[in-house]
């Protein structure tokens, strides 16, 4: 069967997105591949589709449990039943069951730590895999922001004889990171595909304001006067709440979105946004994963992103339909200090190092810290990995070093904001690419005619009214 | 609503317990003490309404009550209600929660129902793929079995469920606003639900109050379904296994089994490697919730009568005071008598 036919049969799409076909063809010729594709541009299809011609299980190593869950759900939505997540959420009985029947699954998702367990390795050694996927491969690199130590160790396991081709996937990677990926995974002359990071239909605005109050004034005015749909990224849950309340007062159809909401509430907001019942989402960076809305016209950053990669990913949610969209980054002097505070908030602290040792001395599993919510999943893994190998003192030095790297990333972002040259050129160059052509209304420094891009907000858009319970029930079940 | 519920609980615990006792009741703490308080002060309906209630939220309410001169809290945490507070408590409406029997299971019921409705809504629109509102694999597996058992593929399940829901909601003695609240926590094809914040804004109340109104409506609905189970073949199935029948804590259940097998209290202490006081808690629990359990082996009839007389005379159920009055009886005996209730 032709690849296009397979695509239609299993996923209902009629054509490939840029890069997908090249990547898949290389894999089917048993070539290793490094594919850099942004989130939402069909990264996962690169391994999903081959699975249907390979007739052998595809193993996907994925670093974040929540992400893994998303991908499993996505496949189930396409009607795939032979999919399993082999991770630490499984009970002992479930794990035994899954391991026993492992070769019968088409998609096996697992985490790096699981892959390091002996029984898992033994089972996999007996199986014939069709493809190994390393998702979020930038986590391998010490240069990445999300360095995941366990990824280093799977390199050894992957370098064994007779392995199937490896597909390393990432949304964002600099040249340095790509080299790390290639070396750590011992890829053999991999085919490299990198999407064009430039999105010519997104105009890159930057607005410098005096202070916090000035910022708030600008934002309130801008959002009430211009048309969405748009996302306003803010730095904290509290800020998200405040802005959404203030904008609601002004009659804007808006909702806050952050990880503090329940799963249902978050899904409701996404659905409302997609259905056009909301014009704006005020979000922390928790928003975006898996959102598939093509006509987002504006992405505004109220505060500085943690790094350039995050910034690109967040503004990249605008204008997926190819039409003009606007990205505006607000900046007030000193914003970088807040950004630095926020980015290091995710790191384990020196206190966590001591606490880890304290638990150990009380013969309590340190993972209890994670269960108590004392630190984030990523933070715990970094802590756990290093403390199993090095002394507390060495780890503390390492943590300080990590903090410094995060500071550097913020500073790189700051350069983008402060540059007097073309912002687009600067951004694209960061990813090791060369800008082919400057679009009209390119960026703040090249000049943007805002009045051409911005659309005036239509104020008659009314809030959705509640229906009576009788008609809501009728609609839900009978569709009318 | 949250404040009204708190006032009612405080009124029932007035002068007898610390304010934390109310917090434990709302969180549904499974300790012997809380379980006994439920029986002694008739707090069944409030048990476990808010398993995730934060101490901060609770303390904020308590502080507000103190500022309003409704409540006086001593340093030890013991409290009494001021006249104003008692008046306020009197003015609160009667609620129809049934926390004791559902203990948070109303959320399981609703998670099942949400996924069923979402599935049927997409099926009616001939849309095969969607992102399930519940990610809980237990719920997903349960709903899959449910849909198959009711032959959803034939396409009549929507109408059947609609008829049942219409029927139950029509006769349910709650306001239309409450019914609307429940319906807007459901979602379907191109019909997003509303977030708690959106619902609370619409109802002009706090998120917590909206959530409580939602829970109350579900409790009333579940009780209606359980009472007339034959009228609700579908909803009865969705509610299956969610009403708590055996009202003992798991640990007390084990103690009860050993006791039934003829082991003495001392033997049970040894066998279960638990503290004497813990096993005593279990016996008190048994006395309270197991009608066939006799306290005869532990307390004589005369002694029991003395306890009740003293309780009336001093107008209290406080163990310390009763123990002073009846110092030849142990605390354990006193608790058994109070738990069993007057004969």
GROMACS .gro file of N, CA and C in nm, chain A residues 163-299:
model
  411
  163UNK      N    1   2.023  -0.378   1.625
  163UNK     CA    2   1.907  -0.299   1.670
  163UNK      C    3   1.831  -0.247   1.548
  164UNK      N    4   1.703  -0.220   1.565
  164UNK     CA    5   1.627  -0.161   1.456
  164UNK      C    6   1.667  -0.014   1.440
  165UNK      N    7   1.619   0.053   1.337
  165UNK     CA    8   1.652   0.195   1.324
  165UNK      C    9   1.600   0.277   1.442
  166UNK      N   10   1.669   0.386   1.469
  166UNK     CA   11   1.628   0.475   1.578
  166UNK      C   12   1.578   0.606   1.518
  167UNK      N   13   1.467   0.653   1.572
  167UNK     CA   14   1.416   0.783   1.534
  167UNK      C   15   1.426   0.875   1.656
  168UNK      N   16   1.508   0.976   1.646
  168UNK     CA   17   1.519   1.073   1.756
  168UNK      C   18   1.434   1.194   1.721
  169UNK      N   19   1.340   1.225   1.810
  169UNK     CA   20   1.245   1.334   1.783
  169UNK      C   21   1.264   1.448   1.881
  170UNK      N   22   1.252   1.567   1.831
  170UNK     CA   23   1.254   1.681   1.922
  170UNK      C   24   1.183   1.798   1.857
  171UNK      N   25   1.129   1.884   1.942
  171UNK     CA   26   1.062   2.001   1.886
  171UNK      C   27   1.164   2.111   1.864
  172UNK      N   28   1.261   2.115   1.950
  172UNK     CA   29   1.354   2.227   1.944
  172UNK      C   30   1.492   2.177   1.978
  173UNK      N   31   1.587   2.209   1.895
  173UNK     CA   32   1.724   2.174   1.929
  173UNK      C   33   1.819   2.265   1.855
  174UNK      N   34   1.922   2.307   1.924
  174UNK     CA   35   2.026   2.384   1.859
  174UNK      C   36   2.127   2.285   1.801
  175UNK      N   37   2.224   2.337   1.725
  175UNK     CA   38   2.325   2.252   1.663
  175UNK      C   39   2.399   2.166   1.765
  176UNK      N   40   2.431   2.231   1.876
  176UNK     CA   41   2.505   2.164   1.981
  176UNK      C   42   2.425   2.043   2.032
  177UNK      N   43   2.295   2.065   2.049
  177UNK     CA   44   2.209   1.960   2.101
  177UNK      C   45   2.198   1.845   2.002
  178UNK      N   46   2.187   1.879   1.874
  178UNK     CA   47   2.177   1.774   1.772
  178UNK      C   48   2.302   1.686   1.774
  179UNK      N   49   2.418   1.749   1.792
  179UNK     CA   50   2.541   1.671   1.796
  179UNK      C   51   2.540   1.577   1.917
  180UNK      N   52   2.493   1.627   2.028
  180UNK     CA   53   2.482   1.544   2.148
  180UNK      C   54   2.391   1.423   2.124
  181UNK      N   55   2.280   1.449   2.060
  181UNK     CA   56   2.185   1.341   2.034
  181UNK      C   57   2.252   1.234   1.948
  182UNK      N   58   2.318   1.278   1.842
  182UNK     CA   59   2.380   1.183   1.750
  182UNK      C   60   2.484   1.098   1.822
  183UNK      N   61   2.563   1.161   1.905
  183UNK     CA   62   2.672   1.088   1.971
  183UNK      C   63   2.621   0.998   2.082
  184UNK      N   64   2.533   1.050   2.165
  184UNK     CA   65   2.487   0.970   2.278
  184UNK      C   66   2.410   0.847   2.232
  185UNK      N   67   2.333   0.862   2.128
  185UNK     CA   68   2.254   0.748   2.080
  185UNK      C   69   2.331   0.662   1.979
  186UNK      N   70   2.457   0.695   1.955
  186UNK     CA   71   2.541   0.631   1.854
  186UNK      C   72   2.464   0.607   1.724
  187UNK      N   73   2.408   0.710   1.669
  187UNK     CA   74   2.333   0.697   1.544
  187UNK      C   75   2.431   0.682   1.427
  188UNK      N   76   2.391   0.596   1.333
  188UNK     CA   77   2.479   0.571   1.218
  188UNK      C   78   2.435   0.657   1.101
  189UNK      N   79   2.517   0.751   1.063
  189UNK     CA   80   2.491   0.840   0.950
  189UNK      C   81   2.342   0.872   0.937
  190UNK      N   82   2.287   0.934   1.040
  190UNK     CA   83   2.141   0.955   1.038
  190UNK      C   84   2.097   1.054   0.932
  191UNK      N   85   1.975   1.031   0.883
  191UNK     CA   86   1.909   1.128   0.799
  191UNK      C   87   1.857   1.236   0.893
  192UNK      N   88   1.892   1.361   0.862
  192UNK     CA   89   1.846   1.467   0.952
  192UNK      C   90   1.742   1.553   0.883
  193UNK      N   91   1.631   1.566   0.949
  193UNK     CA   92   1.530   1.657   0.895
  193UNK      C   93   1.505   1.767   0.996
  194UNK      N   94   1.518   1.887   0.952
  194UNK     CA   95   1.485   1.998   1.040
  194UNK      C   96   1.386   2.089   0.971
  195UNK      N   97   1.276   2.110   1.037
  195UNK     CA   98   1.176   2.198   0.979
  195UNK      C   99   1.232   2.339   0.975
  196UNK      N  100   1.173   2.418   0.893
  196UNK     CA  101   1.212   2.557   0.885
  196UNK      C  102   1.156   2.630   1.007
  197UNK      N  103   1.243   2.675   1.096
  197UNK     CA  104   1.191   2.737   1.219
  197UNK      C  105   1.118   2.868   1.192
  198UNK      N  106   1.150   2.929   1.079
  198UNK     CA  107   1.086   3.057   1.052
  198UNK      C  108   0.939   3.038   1.014
  199UNK      N  109   0.855   3.120   1.073
  199UNK     CA  110   0.713   3.118   1.039
  199UNK      C  111   0.679   3.256   0.983
  200UNK      N  112   0.692   3.270   0.850
  200UNK     CA  113   0.682   3.405   0.791
  200UNK      C  114   0.548   3.475   0.816
  201UNK      N  115   0.443   3.399   0.843
  201UNK     CA  116   0.313   3.466   0.864
  201UNK      C  117   0.295   3.517   1.006
  202UNK      N  118   0.392   3.489   1.093
  202UNK     CA  119   0.381   3.543   1.229
  202UNK      C  120   0.469   3.668   1.240
  203UNK      N  121   0.408   3.779   1.267
  203UNK     CA  122   0.480   3.906   1.277
  203UNK      C  123   0.527   3.925   1.420
  204UNK      N  124   0.654   3.961   1.434
  204UNK     CA  125   0.716   3.959   1.566
  204UNK      C  126   0.721   4.097   1.629
  205UNK      N  127   0.625   4.126   1.713
  205UNK     CA  128   0.620   4.256   1.777
  205UNK      C  129   0.688   4.255   1.913
  206UNK      N  130   0.728   4.372   1.957
  206UNK     CA  131   0.787   4.386   2.090
  206UNK      C  132   0.744   4.522   2.142
  207UNK      N  133   0.693   4.524   2.262
  207UNK     CA  134   0.649   4.651   2.319
  207UNK      C  135   0.721   4.673   2.451
  208UNK      N  136   0.793   4.782   2.460
  208UNK     CA  137   0.864   4.811   2.583
  208UNK      C  138   0.780   4.908   2.666
  209UNK      N  139   0.754   4.871   2.790
  209UNK     CA  140   0.673   4.956   2.877
  209UNK      C  141   0.756   4.997   2.998
  210UNK      N  142   0.700   5.092   3.074
  210UNK     CA  143   0.772   5.146   3.189
  210UNK      C  144   0.780   5.047   3.304
  211UNK      N  145   0.665   5.001   3.345
  211UNK     CA  146   0.661   4.915   3.464
  211UNK      C  147   0.536   4.826   3.460
  212UNK      N  148   0.512   4.760   3.572
  212UNK     CA  149   0.403   4.664   3.581
  212UNK      C  150   0.267   4.729   3.551
  213UNK      N  151   0.246   4.846   3.609
  213UNK     CA  152   0.117   4.913   3.592
  213UNK      C  153   0.096   4.953   3.446
  214UNK      N  154   0.204   5.000   3.385
  214UNK     CA  155   0.201   5.041   3.246
  214UNK      C  156   0.168   4.920   3.157
  215UNK      N  157   0.227   4.809   3.193
  215UNK     CA  158   0.204   4.684   3.121
  215UNK      C  159   0.057   4.645   3.127
  216UNK      N  160   0.003   4.654   3.248
  216UNK     CA  161  -0.137   4.617   3.268
  216UNK      C  162  -0.228   4.707   3.185
  217UNK      N  163  -0.197   4.838   3.185
  217UNK     CA  164  -0.278   4.933   3.107
  217UNK      C  165  -0.273   4.898   2.959
  218UNK      N  166  -0.149   4.873   2.911
  218UNK     CA  167  -0.133   4.839   2.769
  218UNK      C  168  -0.214   4.714   2.734
  219UNK      N  169  -0.202   4.614   2.818
  219UNK     CA  170  -0.268   4.487   2.791
  219UNK      C  171  -0.420   4.499   2.790
  220UNK      N  172  -0.471   4.567   2.892
  220UNK     CA  173  -0.617   4.581   2.902
  220UNK      C  174  -0.669   4.653   2.778
  221UNK      N  175  -0.596   4.757   2.736
  221UNK     CA  176  -0.638   4.832   2.620
  221UNK      C  177  -0.630   4.746   2.495
  222UNK      N  178  -0.518   4.679   2.479
  222UNK     CA  179  -0.495   4.600   2.358
  222UNK      C  180  -0.598   4.488   2.345
  223UNK      N  181  -0.617   4.414   2.451
  223UNK     CA  182  -0.706   4.297   2.442
  223UNK      C  183  -0.852   4.340   2.424
  224UNK      N  184  -0.888   4.452   2.483
  224UNK     CA  185  -1.027   4.495   2.466
  224UNK      C  186  -1.053   4.558   2.329
  225UNK      N  187  -0.946   4.603   2.263
  225UNK     CA  188  -0.967   4.671   2.135
  225UNK      C  189  -0.940   4.586   2.011
  226UNK      N  190  -0.860   4.480   2.026
  226UNK     CA  191  -0.823   4.403   1.907
  226UNK      C  192  -0.887   4.265   1.909
  227UNK      N  193  -0.888   4.202   1.791
  227UNK     CA  194  -0.960   4.076   1.778
  227UNK      C  195  -0.872   3.956   1.812
  228UNK      N  196  -0.933   3.856   1.869
  228UNK     CA  197  -0.868   3.728   1.893
  228UNK      C  198  -0.889   3.640   1.772
  229UNK      N  199  -0.890   3.512   1.785
  229UNK     CA  200  -0.856   3.439   1.907
  229UNK      C  201  -0.710   3.458   1.944
  230UNK      N  202  -0.685   3.465   2.074
  230UNK     CA  203  -0.549   3.488   2.117
  230UNK      C  204  -0.516   3.419   2.248
  231UNK      N  205  -0.386   3.404   2.268
  231UNK     CA  206  -0.339   3.350   2.395
  231UNK      C  207  -0.252   3.457   2.461
  232UNK      N  208  -0.279   3.482   2.587
  232UNK     CA  209  -0.196   3.573   2.664
  232UNK      C  210  -0.118   3.489   2.764
  233UNK      N  211   0.014   3.480   2.745
  233UNK     CA  212   0.097   3.402   2.837
  233UNK      C  213   0.144   3.489   2.953
  234UNK      N  214   0.121   3.440   3.073
  234UNK     CA  215   0.165   3.512   3.193
  234UNK      C  216   0.253   3.420   3.278
  235UNK      N  217   0.314   3.479   3.382
  235UNK     CA  218   0.417   3.402   3.452
  235UNK      C  219   0.365   3.321   3.571
  236UNK      N  220   0.244   3.348   3.618
  236UNK     CA  221   0.199   3.272   3.735
  236UNK      C  222   0.049   3.248   3.728
  237UNK      N  223   0.006   3.150   3.806
  237UNK     CA  224  -0.137   3.118   3.813
  237UNK      C  225  -0.217   3.237   3.863
  238UNK      N  226  -0.158   3.304   3.962
  238UNK     CA  227  -0.228   3.417   4.023
  238UNK      C  228  -0.251   3.527   3.920
  239UNK      N  229  -0.144   3.555   3.842
  239UNK     CA  230  -0.153   3.657   3.739
  239UNK      C  231  -0.259   3.619   3.636
  240UNK      N  232  -0.262   3.491   3.599
  240UNK     CA  233  -0.359   3.442   3.501
  240UNK      C  234  -0.501   3.470   3.552
  241UNK      N  235  -0.520   3.441   3.679
  241UNK     CA  236  -0.649   3.462   3.742
  241UNK      C  237  -0.687   3.611   3.740
  242UNK      N  238  -0.591   3.694   3.778
  242UNK     CA  239  -0.619   3.838   3.787
  242UNK      C  240  -0.656   3.898   3.651
  243UNK      N  241  -0.574   3.866   3.550
  243UNK     CA  242  -0.602   3.923   3.418
  243UNK      C  243  -0.734   3.872   3.363
  244UNK      N  244  -0.761   3.745   3.385
  244UNK     CA  245  -0.885   3.693   3.328
  244UNK      C  246  -1.006   3.758   3.396
  245UNK      N  247  -0.996   3.780   3.526
  245UNK     CA  248  -1.107   3.847   3.595
  245UNK      C  249  -1.126   3.990   3.545
  246UNK      N  250  -1.014   4.063   3.532
  246UNK     CA  251  -1.023   4.202   3.487
  246UNK      C  252  -1.082   4.209   3.346
  247UNK      N  253  -1.040   4.118   3.259
  247UNK     CA  254  -1.089   4.121   3.121
  247UNK      C  255  -1.235   4.077   3.113
  248UNK      N  256  -1.273   3.983   3.197
  248UNK     CA  257  -1.414   3.943   3.202
  248UNK      C  258  -1.502   4.063   3.237
  249UNK      N  259  -1.452   4.142   3.333
  249UNK     CA  260  -1.522   4.264   3.374
  249UNK      C  261  -1.547   4.357   3.255
  250UNK      N  262  -1.450   4.357   3.163
  250UNK     CA  263  -1.460   4.443   3.045
  250UNK      C  264  -1.544   4.378   2.935
  251UNK      N  265  -1.598   4.263   2.963
  251UNK     CA  266  -1.685   4.199   2.865
  251UNK      C  267  -1.613   4.114   2.763
  252UNK      N  268  -1.484   4.088   2.785
  252UNK     CA  269  -1.410   4.002   2.692
  252UNK      C  270  -1.443   3.857   2.724
  253UNK      N  271  -1.458   3.777   2.620
  253UNK     CA  272  -1.486   3.634   2.642
  253UNK      C  273  -1.353   3.564   2.665
  254UNK      N  274  -1.320   3.543   2.790
  254UNK     CA  275  -1.186   3.499   2.827
  254UNK      C  276  -1.194   3.398   2.941
  255UNK      N  277  -1.095   3.312   2.950
  255UNK     CA  278  -1.083   3.223   3.065
  255UNK      C  279  -0.936   3.206   3.099
  256UNK      N  280  -0.911   3.184   3.228
  256UNK     CA  281  -0.773   3.155   3.270
  256UNK      C  282  -0.748   3.006   3.253
  257UNK      N  283  -0.622   2.973   3.232
  257UNK     CA  284  -0.587   2.833   3.216
  257UNK      C  285  -0.454   2.807   3.284
  258UNK      N  286  -0.452   2.718   3.379
  258UNK     CA  287  -0.324   2.678   3.440
  258UNK      C  288  -0.338   2.540   3.503
  259UNK      N  289  -0.224   2.489   3.547
  259UNK     CA  290  -0.221   2.352   3.597
  259UNK      C  291  -0.296   2.336   3.730
  260UNK      N  292  -0.340   2.448   3.788
  260UNK     CA  293  -0.414   2.439   3.912
  260UNK      C  294  -0.558   2.392   3.894
  261UNK      N  295  -0.604   2.395   3.771
  261UNK     CA  296  -0.740   2.350   3.744
  261UNK      C  297  -0.746   2.200   3.729
  262UNK      N  298  -0.863   2.144   3.752
  262UNK     CA  299  -0.882   2.001   3.734
  262UNK      C  300  -0.877   1.965   3.586
  263UNK      N  301  -0.859   1.835   3.560
  263UNK     CA  302  -0.848   1.786   3.422
  263UNK      C  303  -0.972   1.824   3.340
  264UNK      N  304  -1.090   1.810   3.400
  264UNK     CA  305  -1.214   1.839   3.326
  264UNK      C  306  -1.220   1.986   3.289
  265UNK      N  307  -1.192   2.071   3.389
  265UNK     CA  308  -1.198   2.215   3.364
  265UNK      C  309  -1.102   2.253   3.251
  266UNK      N  310  -0.983   2.196   3.252
  266UNK     CA  311  -0.886   2.230   3.149
  266UNK      C  312  -0.938   2.186   3.012
  267UNK      N  313  -0.998   2.070   3.009
  267UNK     CA  314  -1.052   2.023   2.881
  267UNK      C  315  -1.168   2.111   2.835
  268UNK      N  316  -1.252   2.152   2.930
  268UNK     CA  317  -1.365   2.240   2.895
  268UNK      C  318  -1.314   2.370   2.832
  269UNK      N  319  -1.210   2.427   2.891
  269UNK     CA  320  -1.159   2.554   2.838
  269UNK      C  321  -1.104   2.535   2.696
  270UNK      N  322  -1.026   2.429   2.677
  270UNK     CA  323  -0.974   2.402   2.542
  270UNK      C  324  -1.087   2.388   2.442
  271UNK      N  325  -1.190   2.313   2.481
  271UNK     CA  326  -1.302   2.291   2.389
  271UNK      C  327  -1.376   2.421   2.360
  272UNK      N  328  -1.394   2.502   2.462
  272UNK     CA  329  -1.463   2.631   2.441
  272UNK      C  330  -1.383   2.720   2.347
  273UNK      N  331  -1.252   2.718   2.365
  273UNK     CA  332  -1.164   2.799   2.282
  273UNK      C  333  -1.172   2.752   2.137
  274UNK      N  334  -1.165   2.623   2.118
  274UNK     CA  335  -1.171   2.568   1.982
  274UNK      C  336  -1.308   2.595   1.919
  275UNK      N  337  -1.413   2.585   2.001
  275UNK     CA  338  -1.548   2.607   1.950
  275UNK      C  339  -1.578   2.755   1.927
  276UNK      N  340  -1.485   2.843   1.962
  276UNK     CA  341  -1.506   2.986   1.941
  276UNK      C  342  -1.593   3.052   2.047
  277UNK      N  343  -1.614   2.984   2.159
  277UNK     CA  344  -1.693   3.045   2.266
  277UNK      C  345  -1.606   3.138   2.350
  278UNK      N  346  -1.475   3.122   2.338
  278UNK     CA  347  -1.383   3.211   2.408
  278UNK      C  348  -1.293   3.278   2.304
  279UNK      N  349  -1.261   3.405   2.326
  279UNK     CA  350  -1.170   3.473   2.235
  279UNK      C  351  -1.027   3.475   2.287
  280UNK      N  352  -1.014   3.471   2.419
  280UNK     CA  353  -0.879   3.476   2.477
  280UNK      C  354  -0.864   3.373   2.586
  281UNK      N  355  -0.740   3.323   2.595
  281UNK     CA  356  -0.702   3.236   2.705
  281UNK      C  357  -0.587   3.307   2.775
  282UNK      N  358  -0.599   3.325   2.905
  282UNK     CA  359  -0.485   3.377   2.980
  282UNK      C  360  -0.421   3.258   3.048
  283UNK      N  361  -0.300   3.227   3.006
  283UNK     CA  362  -0.244   3.098   3.044
  283UNK      C  363  -0.105   3.109   3.101
  284UNK      N  364  -0.071   3.012   3.184
  284UNK     CA  365   0.068   2.989   3.219
  284UNK      C  366   0.122   2.898   3.109
  285UNK      N  367   0.251   2.865   3.115
  285UNK     CA  368   0.303   2.784   3.005
  285UNK      C  369   0.249   2.641   3.004
  286UNK      N  370   0.156   2.610   3.097
  286UNK     CA  371   0.092   2.478   3.096
  286UNK      C  372   0.000   2.464   2.975
  287UNK      N  373  -0.035   2.577   2.914
  287UNK     CA  374  -0.130   2.570   2.804
  287UNK      C  375  -0.061   2.551   2.671
  288UNK      N  376  -0.112   2.462   2.592
  288UNK     CA  377  -0.058   2.448   2.458
  288UNK      C  378  -0.043   2.303   2.419
  289UNK      N  379   0.002   2.222   2.513
  289UNK     CA  380   0.016   2.080   2.487
  289UNK      C  381  -0.110   2.025   2.424
  290UNK      N  382  -0.097   1.979   2.303
  290UNK     CA  383  -0.209   1.910   2.243
  290UNK      C  384  -0.321   2.000   2.193
  291UNK      N  385  -0.306   2.131   2.204
  291UNK     CA  386  -0.413   2.217   2.154
  291UNK      C  387  -0.405   2.224   2.002
  292UNK      N  388  -0.517   2.205   1.938
  292UNK     CA  389  -0.516   2.201   1.793
  292UNK      C  390  -0.618   2.301   1.740
  293UNK      N  391  -0.578   2.426   1.740
  293UNK     CA  392  -0.665   2.531   1.690
  293UNK      C  393  -0.585   2.606   1.585
  294UNK      N  394  -0.639   2.614   1.466
  294UNK     CA  395  -0.561   2.665   1.353
  294UNK      C  396  -0.564   2.817   1.343
  295UNK      N  397  -0.670   2.880   1.393
  295UNK     CA  398  -0.690   3.022   1.361
  295UNK      C  399  -0.654   3.116   1.476
  296UNK      N  400  -0.555   3.081   1.556
  296UNK     CA  401  -0.512   3.172   1.662
  296UNK      C  402  -0.440   3.291   1.598
  297UNK      N  403  -0.489   3.411   1.624
  297UNK     CA  404  -0.437   3.530   1.556
  297UNK      C  405  -0.332   3.604   1.636
  298UNK      N  406  -0.334   3.588   1.768
  298UNK     CA  407  -0.238   3.662   1.849
  298UNK      C  408  -0.183   3.576   1.962
  299UNK      N  409  -0.054   3.592   1.986
  299UNK     CA  410   0.005   3.535   2.107
  299UNK      C  411   0.083   3.647   2.174
   0.00000   0.00000   0.00000
